[in-house]
PDB file of C-alpha atoms and ligand atoms in Angstrom:
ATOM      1  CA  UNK Q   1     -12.345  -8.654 -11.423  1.00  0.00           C
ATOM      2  CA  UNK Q   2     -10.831 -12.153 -12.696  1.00  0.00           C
ATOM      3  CA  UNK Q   3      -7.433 -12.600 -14.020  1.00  0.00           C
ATOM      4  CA  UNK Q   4      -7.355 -13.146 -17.730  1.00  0.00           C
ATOM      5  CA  UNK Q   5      -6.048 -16.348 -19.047  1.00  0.00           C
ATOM      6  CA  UNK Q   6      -2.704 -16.387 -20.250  1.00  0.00           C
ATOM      7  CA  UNK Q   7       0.748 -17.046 -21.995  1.00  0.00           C
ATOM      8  CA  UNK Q   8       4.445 -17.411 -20.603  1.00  0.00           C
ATOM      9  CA  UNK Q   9       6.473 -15.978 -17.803  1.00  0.00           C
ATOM     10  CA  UNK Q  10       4.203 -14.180 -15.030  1.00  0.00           C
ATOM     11  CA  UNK Q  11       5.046 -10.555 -13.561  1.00  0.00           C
ATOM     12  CA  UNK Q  12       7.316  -8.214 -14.662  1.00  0.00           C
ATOM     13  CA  UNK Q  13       6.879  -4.344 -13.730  1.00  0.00           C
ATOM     14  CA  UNK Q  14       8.288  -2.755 -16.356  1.00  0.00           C
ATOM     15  CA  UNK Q  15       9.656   0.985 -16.637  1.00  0.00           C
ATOM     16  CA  UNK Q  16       6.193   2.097 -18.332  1.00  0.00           C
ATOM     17  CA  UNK Q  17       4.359   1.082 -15.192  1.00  0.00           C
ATOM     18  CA  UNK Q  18       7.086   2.887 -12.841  1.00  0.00           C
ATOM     19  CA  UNK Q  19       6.164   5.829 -14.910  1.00  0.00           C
ATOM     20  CA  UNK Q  20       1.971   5.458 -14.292  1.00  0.00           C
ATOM     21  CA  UNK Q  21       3.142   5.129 -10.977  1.00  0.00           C
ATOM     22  CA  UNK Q  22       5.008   8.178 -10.681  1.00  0.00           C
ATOM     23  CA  UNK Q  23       2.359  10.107 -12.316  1.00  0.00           C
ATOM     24  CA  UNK Q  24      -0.553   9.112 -10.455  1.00  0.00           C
ATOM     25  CA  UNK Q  25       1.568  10.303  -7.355  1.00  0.00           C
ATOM     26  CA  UNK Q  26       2.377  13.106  -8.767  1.00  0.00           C
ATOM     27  CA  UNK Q  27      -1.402  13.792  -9.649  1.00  0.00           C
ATOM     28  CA  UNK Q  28      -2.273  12.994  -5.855  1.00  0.00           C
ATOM     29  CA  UNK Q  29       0.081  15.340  -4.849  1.00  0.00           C
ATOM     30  CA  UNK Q  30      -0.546  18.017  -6.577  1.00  0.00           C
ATOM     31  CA  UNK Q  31      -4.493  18.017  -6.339  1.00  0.00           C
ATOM     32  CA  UNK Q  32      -5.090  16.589  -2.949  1.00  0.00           C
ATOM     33  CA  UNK Q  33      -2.813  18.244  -0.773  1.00  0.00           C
ATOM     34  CA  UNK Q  34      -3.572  17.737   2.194  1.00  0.00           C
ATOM     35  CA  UNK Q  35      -5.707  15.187   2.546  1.00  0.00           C
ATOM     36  CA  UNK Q  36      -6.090  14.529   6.402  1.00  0.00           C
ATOM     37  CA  UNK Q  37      -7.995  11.706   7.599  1.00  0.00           C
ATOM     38  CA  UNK Q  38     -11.805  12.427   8.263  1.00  0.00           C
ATOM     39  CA  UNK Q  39     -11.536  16.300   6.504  1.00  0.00           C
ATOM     40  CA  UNK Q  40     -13.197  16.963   3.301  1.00  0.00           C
ATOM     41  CA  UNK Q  41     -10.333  17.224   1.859  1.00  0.00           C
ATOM     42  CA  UNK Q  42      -9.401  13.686   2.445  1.00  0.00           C
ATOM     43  CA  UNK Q  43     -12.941  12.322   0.963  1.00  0.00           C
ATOM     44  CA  UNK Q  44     -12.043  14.424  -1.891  1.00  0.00           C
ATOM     45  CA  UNK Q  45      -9.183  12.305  -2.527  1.00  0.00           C
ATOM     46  CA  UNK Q  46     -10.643   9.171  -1.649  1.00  0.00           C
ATOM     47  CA  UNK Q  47     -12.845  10.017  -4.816  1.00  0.00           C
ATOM     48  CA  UNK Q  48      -9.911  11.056  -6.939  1.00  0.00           C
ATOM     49  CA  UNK Q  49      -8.772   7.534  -5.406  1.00  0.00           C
ATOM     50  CA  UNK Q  50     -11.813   5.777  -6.810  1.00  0.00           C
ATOM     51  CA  UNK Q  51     -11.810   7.375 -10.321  1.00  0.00           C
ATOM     52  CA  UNK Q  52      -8.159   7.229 -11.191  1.00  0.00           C
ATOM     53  CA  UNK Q  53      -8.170   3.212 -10.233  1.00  0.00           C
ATOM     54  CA  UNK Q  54     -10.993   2.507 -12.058  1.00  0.00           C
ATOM     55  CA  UNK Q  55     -10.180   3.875 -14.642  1.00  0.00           C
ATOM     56  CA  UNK Q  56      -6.660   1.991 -14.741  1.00  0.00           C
ATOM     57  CA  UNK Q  57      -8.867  -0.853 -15.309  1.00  0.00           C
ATOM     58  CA  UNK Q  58      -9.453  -1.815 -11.307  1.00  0.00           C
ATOM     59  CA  UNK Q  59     -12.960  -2.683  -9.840  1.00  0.00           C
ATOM     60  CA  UNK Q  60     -12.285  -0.027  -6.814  1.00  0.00           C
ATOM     61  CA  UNK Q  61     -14.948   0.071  -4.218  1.00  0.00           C
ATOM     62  CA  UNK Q  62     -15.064   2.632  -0.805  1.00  0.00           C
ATOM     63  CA  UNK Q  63     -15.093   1.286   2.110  1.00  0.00           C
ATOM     64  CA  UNK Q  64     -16.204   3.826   4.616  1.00  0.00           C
ATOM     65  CA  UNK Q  65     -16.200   3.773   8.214  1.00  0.00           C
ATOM     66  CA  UNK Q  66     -16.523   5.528  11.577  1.00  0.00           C
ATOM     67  CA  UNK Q  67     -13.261   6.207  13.580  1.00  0.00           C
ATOM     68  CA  UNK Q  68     -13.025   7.146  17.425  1.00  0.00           C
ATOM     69  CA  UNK Q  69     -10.040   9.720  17.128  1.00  0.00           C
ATOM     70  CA  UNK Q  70      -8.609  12.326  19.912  1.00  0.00           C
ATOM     71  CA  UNK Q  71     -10.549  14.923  18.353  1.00  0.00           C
ATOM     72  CA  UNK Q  72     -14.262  13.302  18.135  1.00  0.00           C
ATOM     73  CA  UNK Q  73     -15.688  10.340  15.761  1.00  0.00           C
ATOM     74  CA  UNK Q  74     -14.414  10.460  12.152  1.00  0.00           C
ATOM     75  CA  UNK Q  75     -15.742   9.336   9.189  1.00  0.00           C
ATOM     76  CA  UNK Q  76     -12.680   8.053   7.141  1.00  0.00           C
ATOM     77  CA  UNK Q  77     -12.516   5.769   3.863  1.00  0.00           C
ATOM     78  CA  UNK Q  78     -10.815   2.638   2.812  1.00  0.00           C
ATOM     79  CA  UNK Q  79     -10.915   1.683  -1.168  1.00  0.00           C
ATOM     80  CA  UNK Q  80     -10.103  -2.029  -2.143  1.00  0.00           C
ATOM     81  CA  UNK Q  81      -9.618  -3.859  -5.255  1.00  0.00           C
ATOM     82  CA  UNK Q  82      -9.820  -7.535  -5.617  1.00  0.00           C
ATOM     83  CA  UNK Q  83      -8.386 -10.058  -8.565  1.00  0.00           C
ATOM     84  CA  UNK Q  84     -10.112 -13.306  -7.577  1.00  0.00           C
ATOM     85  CA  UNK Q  85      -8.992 -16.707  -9.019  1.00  0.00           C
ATOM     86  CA  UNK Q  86     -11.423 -18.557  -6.407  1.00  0.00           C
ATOM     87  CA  UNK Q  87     -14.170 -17.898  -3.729  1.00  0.00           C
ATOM     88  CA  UNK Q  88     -11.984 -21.079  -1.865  1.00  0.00           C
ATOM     89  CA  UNK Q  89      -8.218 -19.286  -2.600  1.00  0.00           C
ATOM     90  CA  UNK Q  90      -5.957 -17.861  -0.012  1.00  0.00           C
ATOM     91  CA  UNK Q  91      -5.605 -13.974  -0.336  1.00  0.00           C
ATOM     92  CA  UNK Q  92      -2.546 -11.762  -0.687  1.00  0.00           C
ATOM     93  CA  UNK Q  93      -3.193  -8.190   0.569  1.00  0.00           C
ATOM     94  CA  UNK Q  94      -1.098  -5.388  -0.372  1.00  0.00           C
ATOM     95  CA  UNK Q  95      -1.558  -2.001   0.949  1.00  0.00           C
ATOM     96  CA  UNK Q  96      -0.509   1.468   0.628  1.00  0.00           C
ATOM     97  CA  UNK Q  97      -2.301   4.670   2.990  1.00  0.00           C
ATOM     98  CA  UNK Q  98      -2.919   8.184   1.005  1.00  0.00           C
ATOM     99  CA  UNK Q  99      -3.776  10.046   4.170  1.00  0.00           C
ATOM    100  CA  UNK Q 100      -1.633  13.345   5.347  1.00  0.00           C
ATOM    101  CA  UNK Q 101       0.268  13.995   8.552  1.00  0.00           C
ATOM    102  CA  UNK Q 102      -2.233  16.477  10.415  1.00  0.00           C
ATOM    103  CA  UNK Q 103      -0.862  19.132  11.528  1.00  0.00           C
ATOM    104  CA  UNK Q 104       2.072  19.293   9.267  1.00  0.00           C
ATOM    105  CA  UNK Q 105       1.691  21.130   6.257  1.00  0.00           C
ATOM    106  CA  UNK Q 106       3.017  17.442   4.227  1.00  0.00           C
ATOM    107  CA  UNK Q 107       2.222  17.638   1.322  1.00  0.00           C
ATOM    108  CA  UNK Q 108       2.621  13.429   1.382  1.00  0.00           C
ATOM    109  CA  UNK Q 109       4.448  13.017  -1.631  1.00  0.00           C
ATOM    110  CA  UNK Q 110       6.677   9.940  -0.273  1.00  0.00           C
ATOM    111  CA  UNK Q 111       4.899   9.598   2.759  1.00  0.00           C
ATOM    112  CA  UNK Q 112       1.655   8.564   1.137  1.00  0.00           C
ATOM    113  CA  UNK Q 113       1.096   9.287  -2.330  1.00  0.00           C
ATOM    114  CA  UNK Q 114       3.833   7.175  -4.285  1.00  0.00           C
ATOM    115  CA  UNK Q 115       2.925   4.039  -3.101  1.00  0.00           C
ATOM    116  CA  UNK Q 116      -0.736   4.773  -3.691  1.00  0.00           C
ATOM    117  CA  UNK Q 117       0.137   5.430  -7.286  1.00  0.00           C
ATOM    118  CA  UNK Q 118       2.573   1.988  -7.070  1.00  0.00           C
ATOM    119  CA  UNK Q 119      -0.558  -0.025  -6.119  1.00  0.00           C
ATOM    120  CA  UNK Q 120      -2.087   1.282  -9.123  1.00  0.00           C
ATOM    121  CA  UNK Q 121       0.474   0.998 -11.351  1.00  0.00           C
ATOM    122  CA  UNK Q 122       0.916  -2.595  -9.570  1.00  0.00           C
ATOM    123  CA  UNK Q 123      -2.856  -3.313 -10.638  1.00  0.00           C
ATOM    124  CA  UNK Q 124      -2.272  -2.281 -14.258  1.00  0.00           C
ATOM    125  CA  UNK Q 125       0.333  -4.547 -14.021  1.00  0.00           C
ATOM    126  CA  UNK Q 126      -1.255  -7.602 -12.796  1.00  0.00           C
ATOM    127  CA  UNK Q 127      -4.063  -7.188 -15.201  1.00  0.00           C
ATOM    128  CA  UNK Q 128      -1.385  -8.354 -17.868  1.00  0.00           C
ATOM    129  CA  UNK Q 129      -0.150 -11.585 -15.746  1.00  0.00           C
ATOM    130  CA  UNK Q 130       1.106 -13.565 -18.353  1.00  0.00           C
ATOM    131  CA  UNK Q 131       1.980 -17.254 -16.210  1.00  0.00           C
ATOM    132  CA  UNK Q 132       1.338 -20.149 -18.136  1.00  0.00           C
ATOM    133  CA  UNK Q 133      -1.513 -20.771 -15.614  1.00  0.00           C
ATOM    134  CA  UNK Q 134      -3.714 -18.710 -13.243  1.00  0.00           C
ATOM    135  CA  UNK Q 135      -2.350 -17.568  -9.853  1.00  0.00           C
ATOM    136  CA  UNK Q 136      -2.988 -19.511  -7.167  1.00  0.00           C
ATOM    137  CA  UNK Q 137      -4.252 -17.090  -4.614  1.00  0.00           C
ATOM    138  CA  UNK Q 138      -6.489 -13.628  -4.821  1.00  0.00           C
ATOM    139  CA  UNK Q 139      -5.235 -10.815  -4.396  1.00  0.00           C
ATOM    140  CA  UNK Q 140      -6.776  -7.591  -2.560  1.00  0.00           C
ATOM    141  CA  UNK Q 141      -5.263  -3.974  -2.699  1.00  0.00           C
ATOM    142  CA  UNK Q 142      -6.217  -1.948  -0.368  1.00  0.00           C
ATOM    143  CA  UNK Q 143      -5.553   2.320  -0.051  1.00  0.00           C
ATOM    144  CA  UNK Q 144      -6.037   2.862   3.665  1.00  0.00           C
ATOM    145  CA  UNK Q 145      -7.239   6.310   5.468  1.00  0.00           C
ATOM    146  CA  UNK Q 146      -6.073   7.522   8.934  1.00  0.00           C
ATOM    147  CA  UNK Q 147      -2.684   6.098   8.732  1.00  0.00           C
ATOM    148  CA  UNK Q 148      -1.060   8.725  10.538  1.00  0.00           C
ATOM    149  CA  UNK Q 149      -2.083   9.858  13.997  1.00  0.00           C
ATOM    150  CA  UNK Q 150      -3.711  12.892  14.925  1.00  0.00           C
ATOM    151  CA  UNK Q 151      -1.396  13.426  18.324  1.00  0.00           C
ATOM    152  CA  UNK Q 152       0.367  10.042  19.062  1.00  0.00           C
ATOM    153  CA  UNK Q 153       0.015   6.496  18.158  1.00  0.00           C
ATOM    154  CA  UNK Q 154      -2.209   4.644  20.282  1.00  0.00           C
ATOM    155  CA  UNK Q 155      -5.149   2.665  20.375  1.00  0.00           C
ATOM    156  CA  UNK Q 156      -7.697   5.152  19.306  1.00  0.00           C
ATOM    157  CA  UNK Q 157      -5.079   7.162  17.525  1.00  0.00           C
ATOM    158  CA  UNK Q 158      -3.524   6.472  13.765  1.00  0.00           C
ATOM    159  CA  UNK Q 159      -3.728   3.118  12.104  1.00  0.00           C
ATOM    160  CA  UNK Q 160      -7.437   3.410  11.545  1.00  0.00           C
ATOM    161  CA  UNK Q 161      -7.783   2.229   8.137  1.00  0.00           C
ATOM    162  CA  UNK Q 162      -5.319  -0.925   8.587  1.00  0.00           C
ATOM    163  CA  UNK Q 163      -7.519  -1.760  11.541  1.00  0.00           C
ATOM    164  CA  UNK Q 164     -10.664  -1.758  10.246  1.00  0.00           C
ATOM    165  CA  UNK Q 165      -9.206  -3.546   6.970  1.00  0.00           C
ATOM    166  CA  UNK Q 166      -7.837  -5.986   9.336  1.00  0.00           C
ATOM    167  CA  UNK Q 167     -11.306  -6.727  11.499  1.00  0.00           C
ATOM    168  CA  UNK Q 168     -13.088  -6.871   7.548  1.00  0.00           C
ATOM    169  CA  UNK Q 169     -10.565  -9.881   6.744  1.00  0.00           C
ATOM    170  CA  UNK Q 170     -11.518 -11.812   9.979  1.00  0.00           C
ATOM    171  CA  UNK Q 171     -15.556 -10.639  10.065  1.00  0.00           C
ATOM    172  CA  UNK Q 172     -15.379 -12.546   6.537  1.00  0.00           C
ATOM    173  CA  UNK Q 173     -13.440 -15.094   7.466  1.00  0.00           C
ATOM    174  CA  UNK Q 174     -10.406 -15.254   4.156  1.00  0.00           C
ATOM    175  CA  UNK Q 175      -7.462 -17.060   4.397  1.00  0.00           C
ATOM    176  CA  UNK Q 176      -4.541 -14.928   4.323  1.00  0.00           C
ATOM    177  CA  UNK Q 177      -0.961 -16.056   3.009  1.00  0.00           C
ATOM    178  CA  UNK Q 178       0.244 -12.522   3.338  1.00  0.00           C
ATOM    179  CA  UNK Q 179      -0.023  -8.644   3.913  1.00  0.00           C
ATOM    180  CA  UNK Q 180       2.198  -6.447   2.240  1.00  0.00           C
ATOM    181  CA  UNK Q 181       2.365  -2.952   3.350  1.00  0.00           C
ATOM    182  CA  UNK Q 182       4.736  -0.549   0.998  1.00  0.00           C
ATOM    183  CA  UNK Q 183       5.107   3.367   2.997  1.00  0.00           C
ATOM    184  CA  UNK Q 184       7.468   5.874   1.586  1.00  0.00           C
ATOM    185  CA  UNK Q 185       9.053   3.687  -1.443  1.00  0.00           C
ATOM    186  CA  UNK Q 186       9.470   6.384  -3.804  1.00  0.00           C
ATOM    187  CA  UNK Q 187      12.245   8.158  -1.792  1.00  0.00           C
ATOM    188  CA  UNK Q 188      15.321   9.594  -4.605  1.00  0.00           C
ATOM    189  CA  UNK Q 189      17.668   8.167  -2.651  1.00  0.00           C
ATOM    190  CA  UNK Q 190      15.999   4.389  -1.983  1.00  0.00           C
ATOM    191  CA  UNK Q 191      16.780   2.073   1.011  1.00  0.00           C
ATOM    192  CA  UNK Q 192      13.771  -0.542   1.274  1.00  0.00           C
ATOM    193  CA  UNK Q 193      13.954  -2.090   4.896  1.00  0.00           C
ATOM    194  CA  UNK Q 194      12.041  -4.756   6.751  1.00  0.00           C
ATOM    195  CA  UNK Q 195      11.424  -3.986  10.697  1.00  0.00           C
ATOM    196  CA  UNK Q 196      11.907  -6.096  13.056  1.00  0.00           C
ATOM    197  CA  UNK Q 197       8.298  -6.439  14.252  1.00  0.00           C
ATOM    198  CA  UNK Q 198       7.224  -8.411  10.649  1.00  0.00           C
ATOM    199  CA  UNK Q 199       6.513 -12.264   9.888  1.00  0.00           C
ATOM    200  CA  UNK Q 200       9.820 -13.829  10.056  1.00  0.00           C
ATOM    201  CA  UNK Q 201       8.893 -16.005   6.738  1.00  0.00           C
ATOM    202  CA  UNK Q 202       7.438 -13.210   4.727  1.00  0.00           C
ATOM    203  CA  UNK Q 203      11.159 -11.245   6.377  1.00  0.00           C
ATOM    204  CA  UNK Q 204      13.269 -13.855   4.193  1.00  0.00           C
ATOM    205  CA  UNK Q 205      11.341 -14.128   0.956  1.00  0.00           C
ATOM    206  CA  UNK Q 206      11.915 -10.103   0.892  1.00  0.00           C
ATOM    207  CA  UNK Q 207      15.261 -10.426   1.484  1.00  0.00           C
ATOM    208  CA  UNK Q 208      15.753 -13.387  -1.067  1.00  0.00           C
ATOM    209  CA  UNK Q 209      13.182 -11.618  -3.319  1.00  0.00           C
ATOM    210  CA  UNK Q 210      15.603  -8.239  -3.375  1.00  0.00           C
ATOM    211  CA  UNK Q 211      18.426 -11.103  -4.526  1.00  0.00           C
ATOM    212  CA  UNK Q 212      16.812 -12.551  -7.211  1.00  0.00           C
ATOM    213  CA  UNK Q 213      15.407  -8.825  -8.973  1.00  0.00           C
ATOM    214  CA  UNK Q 214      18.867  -6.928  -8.004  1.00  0.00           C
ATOM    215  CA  UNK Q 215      16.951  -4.774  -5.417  1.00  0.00           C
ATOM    216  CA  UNK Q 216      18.938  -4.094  -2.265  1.00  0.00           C
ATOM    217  CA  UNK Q 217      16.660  -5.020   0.752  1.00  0.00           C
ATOM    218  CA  UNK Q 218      17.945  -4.791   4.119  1.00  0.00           C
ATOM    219  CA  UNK Q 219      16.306  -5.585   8.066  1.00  0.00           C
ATOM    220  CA  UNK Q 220      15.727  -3.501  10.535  1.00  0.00           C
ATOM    221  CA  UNK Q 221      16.292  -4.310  14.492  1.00  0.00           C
ATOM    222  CA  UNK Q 222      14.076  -1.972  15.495  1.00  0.00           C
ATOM    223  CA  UNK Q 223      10.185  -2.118  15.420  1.00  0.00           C
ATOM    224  CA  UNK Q 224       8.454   0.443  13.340  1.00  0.00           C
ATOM    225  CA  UNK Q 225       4.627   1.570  13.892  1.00  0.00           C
ATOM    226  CA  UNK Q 226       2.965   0.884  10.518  1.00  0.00           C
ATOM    227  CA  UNK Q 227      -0.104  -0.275   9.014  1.00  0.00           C
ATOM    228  CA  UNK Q 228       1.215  -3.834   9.248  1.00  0.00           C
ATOM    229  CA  UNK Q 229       0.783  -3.772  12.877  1.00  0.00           C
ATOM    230  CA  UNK Q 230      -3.245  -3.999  13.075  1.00  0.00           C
ATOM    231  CA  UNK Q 231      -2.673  -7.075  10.990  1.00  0.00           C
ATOM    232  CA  UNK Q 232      -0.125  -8.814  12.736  1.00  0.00           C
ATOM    233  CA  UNK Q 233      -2.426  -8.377  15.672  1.00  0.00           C
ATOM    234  CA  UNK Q 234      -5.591  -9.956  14.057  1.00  0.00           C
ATOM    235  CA  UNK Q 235      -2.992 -13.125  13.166  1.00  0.00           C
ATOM    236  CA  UNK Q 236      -2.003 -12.674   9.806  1.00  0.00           C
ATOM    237  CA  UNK Q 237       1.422 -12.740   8.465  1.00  0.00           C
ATOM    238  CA  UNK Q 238       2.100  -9.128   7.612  1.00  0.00           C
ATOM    239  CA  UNK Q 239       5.301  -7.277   6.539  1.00  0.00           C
ATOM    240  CA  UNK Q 240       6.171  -3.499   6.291  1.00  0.00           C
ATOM    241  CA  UNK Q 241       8.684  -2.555   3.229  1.00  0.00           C
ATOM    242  CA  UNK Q 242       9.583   1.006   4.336  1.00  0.00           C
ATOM    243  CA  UNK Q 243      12.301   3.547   3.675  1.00  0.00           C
ATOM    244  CA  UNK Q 244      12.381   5.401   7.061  1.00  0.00           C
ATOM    245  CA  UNK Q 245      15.821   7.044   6.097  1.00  0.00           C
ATOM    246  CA  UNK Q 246      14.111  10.316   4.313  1.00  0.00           C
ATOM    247  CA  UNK Q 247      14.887  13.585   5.967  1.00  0.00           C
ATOM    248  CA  UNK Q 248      11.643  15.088   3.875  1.00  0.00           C
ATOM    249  CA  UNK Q 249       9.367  13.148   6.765  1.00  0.00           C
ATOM    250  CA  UNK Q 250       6.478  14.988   8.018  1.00  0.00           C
ATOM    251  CA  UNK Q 251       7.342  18.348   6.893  1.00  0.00           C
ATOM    252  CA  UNK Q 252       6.310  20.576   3.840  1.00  0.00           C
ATOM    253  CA  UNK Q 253       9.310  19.218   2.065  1.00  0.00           C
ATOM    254  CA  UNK Q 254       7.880  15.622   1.093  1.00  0.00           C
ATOM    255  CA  UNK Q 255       7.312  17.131  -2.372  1.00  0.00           C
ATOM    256  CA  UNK Q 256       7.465  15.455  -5.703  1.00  0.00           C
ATOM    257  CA  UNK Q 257      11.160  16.573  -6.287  1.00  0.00           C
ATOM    258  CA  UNK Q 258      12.015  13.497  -4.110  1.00  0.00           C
ATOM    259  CA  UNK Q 259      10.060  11.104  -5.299  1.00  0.00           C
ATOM    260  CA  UNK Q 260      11.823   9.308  -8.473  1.00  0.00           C
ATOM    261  CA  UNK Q 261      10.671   7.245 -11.082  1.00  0.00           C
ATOM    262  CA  UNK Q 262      13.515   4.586 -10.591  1.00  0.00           C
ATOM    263  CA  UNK Q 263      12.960   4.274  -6.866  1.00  0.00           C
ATOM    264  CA  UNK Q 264       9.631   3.336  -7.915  1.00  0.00           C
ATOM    265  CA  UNK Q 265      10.791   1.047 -10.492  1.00  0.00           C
ATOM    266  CA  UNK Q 266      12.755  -0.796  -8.093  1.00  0.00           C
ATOM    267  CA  UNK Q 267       9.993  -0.777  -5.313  1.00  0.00           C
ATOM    268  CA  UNK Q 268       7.410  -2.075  -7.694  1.00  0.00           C
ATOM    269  CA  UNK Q 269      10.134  -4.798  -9.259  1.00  0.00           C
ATOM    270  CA  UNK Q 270      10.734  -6.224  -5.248  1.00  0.00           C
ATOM    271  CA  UNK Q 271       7.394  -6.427  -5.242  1.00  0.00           C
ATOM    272  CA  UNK Q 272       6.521  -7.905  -8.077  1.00  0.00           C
ATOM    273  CA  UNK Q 273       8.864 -10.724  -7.493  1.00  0.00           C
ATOM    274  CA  UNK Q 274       7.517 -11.390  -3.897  1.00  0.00           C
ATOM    275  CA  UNK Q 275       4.047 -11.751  -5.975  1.00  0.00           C
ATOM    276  CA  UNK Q 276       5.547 -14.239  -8.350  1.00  0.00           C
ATOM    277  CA  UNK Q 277       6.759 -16.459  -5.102  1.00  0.00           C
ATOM    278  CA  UNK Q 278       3.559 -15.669  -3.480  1.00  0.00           C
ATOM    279  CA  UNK Q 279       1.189 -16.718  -6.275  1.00  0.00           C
ATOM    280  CA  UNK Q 280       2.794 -19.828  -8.098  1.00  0.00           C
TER     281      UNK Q 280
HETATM  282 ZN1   ZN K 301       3.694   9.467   7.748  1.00  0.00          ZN
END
């Protein structure tokens, strides 16, 4: 898909997108619950995935792929979306997992679901970009599988999706400004942090981003384990915007009665302004 050419003042994520945000989680939730990585039920709503984006107007493809987990080889899914200004133009990646906690009985609805429906609602919104000339870089969503591990974090457990994502970049050889990953940003009560394992550069536009929109934004010491990681390892500059302060984590509780439109609001305005920095 190509950005369409343009007016005045670039990205604004406006309450009606919050709202398409909130109920595409909500439909994620409530259908596709749970949706483990490598289960049916997971492929199920890699397809819901696939539909509901498209439809929103984003040229969605599946990226499927073979995982070596604790419990046998799994065949999990990625889906990506790309706005291209250029074949020659750096790329900014932003990415959200859908996966389930195995194990768990969550249903996901933080953990998983509202930031897939924020990447949506972030596509509808770049589809009316409205600078007074194109963006300079391309930018890729993409919905990972296999966040979560099956037992514990480790090299052949959890973080599947991010690193196969992360070995596509390289295998095609892009030029990436930044990754984005956005876990658990729909949380009622909203506290958007930056770990302390992220691109130092990519730390402070956040931070000065959070200033400029009026969303609080605040760093982390420690290191958190997130999709981020993977890329960070294959050399791009990658950031994690998490709230890890939910008490709803991993249990049957991460229901849509936590999730709230404004959080999402204010998620989707952070990142909307780091996009305006990012792509002038
Ligand atoms: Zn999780």
């Amino acid at each position: 898909m190509f950005f369409p050419l343009l007016l005045a003042a670039a990205l604004s994520f406006t309450g009606r997108n919050a709202a398409s945000a909130y109920d595409y989680a909500r439909d994620l939730t409530e259908n596709h619950s749970p949706r483990d990585a490598g289960t049916v039920r997971g492929r199920l709503a890699a397809n819901w995935l696939l539909d509901t984006a498209s439809s929103a107007g984003l040229d969605v493809r599946r990226d499927a792929f073979w995982a070596d987990t604790p419990f046998g080889r799994r065949n999990m899914v990625n889906l990506t979306a790309e706005f291209k200004v250029g074949n020659d133009a750096e790329w900014v990646v932003l990415v959200s997992h859908y996966d389930t906690k195995p194990g768990t009985g969550c249903p996901g609805a933080n953990d998983g679901a509202s930031t897939t429906g924020l990447l949506i609602a972030l596509g509808e919104m770049l589809q009316t970009w409205h600078g007074d000339k194109l963006p300079s870089c391309n930018v890729m969503f993409v919905w990972t599988d296999g966040e979560e591990s099956m037992k514990a974090y480790g090299p052949d457990d959890g973080l599947w999706g991010a690193r196969h994502a992360a070995q596509t970049l390289r295998r095609r050889g892009l030029k990436v400004k930044a990754v984005i990953v956005l876990d658990m940003l729909g949380d009622d009560d909203l506290a958007i942090t930056v770990p302390g394992n992220c691109d130092e550069s990519l730390a402070k536009m956040a931070l000065k981003a959070g200033k400029r929109c009026g969303v609080k934004v605040s760093r982390l010491e420690s290191k958190v384990t997130d999709d981020h990681v993977p890329f960070a390892e294959a050399g791009f500059p990658a950031i994690d915007l998490i709230d890890f302060e939910y008490p709803h984590w991993h249990t049957p509780e991460d229901t849509m009665q936590h999730v709230s439109e404004r959080s999402l609001e204010q998620s989707g305005t952070l990142i909307a302004a780091m996009l305006d920095e990012l792509l002038k």
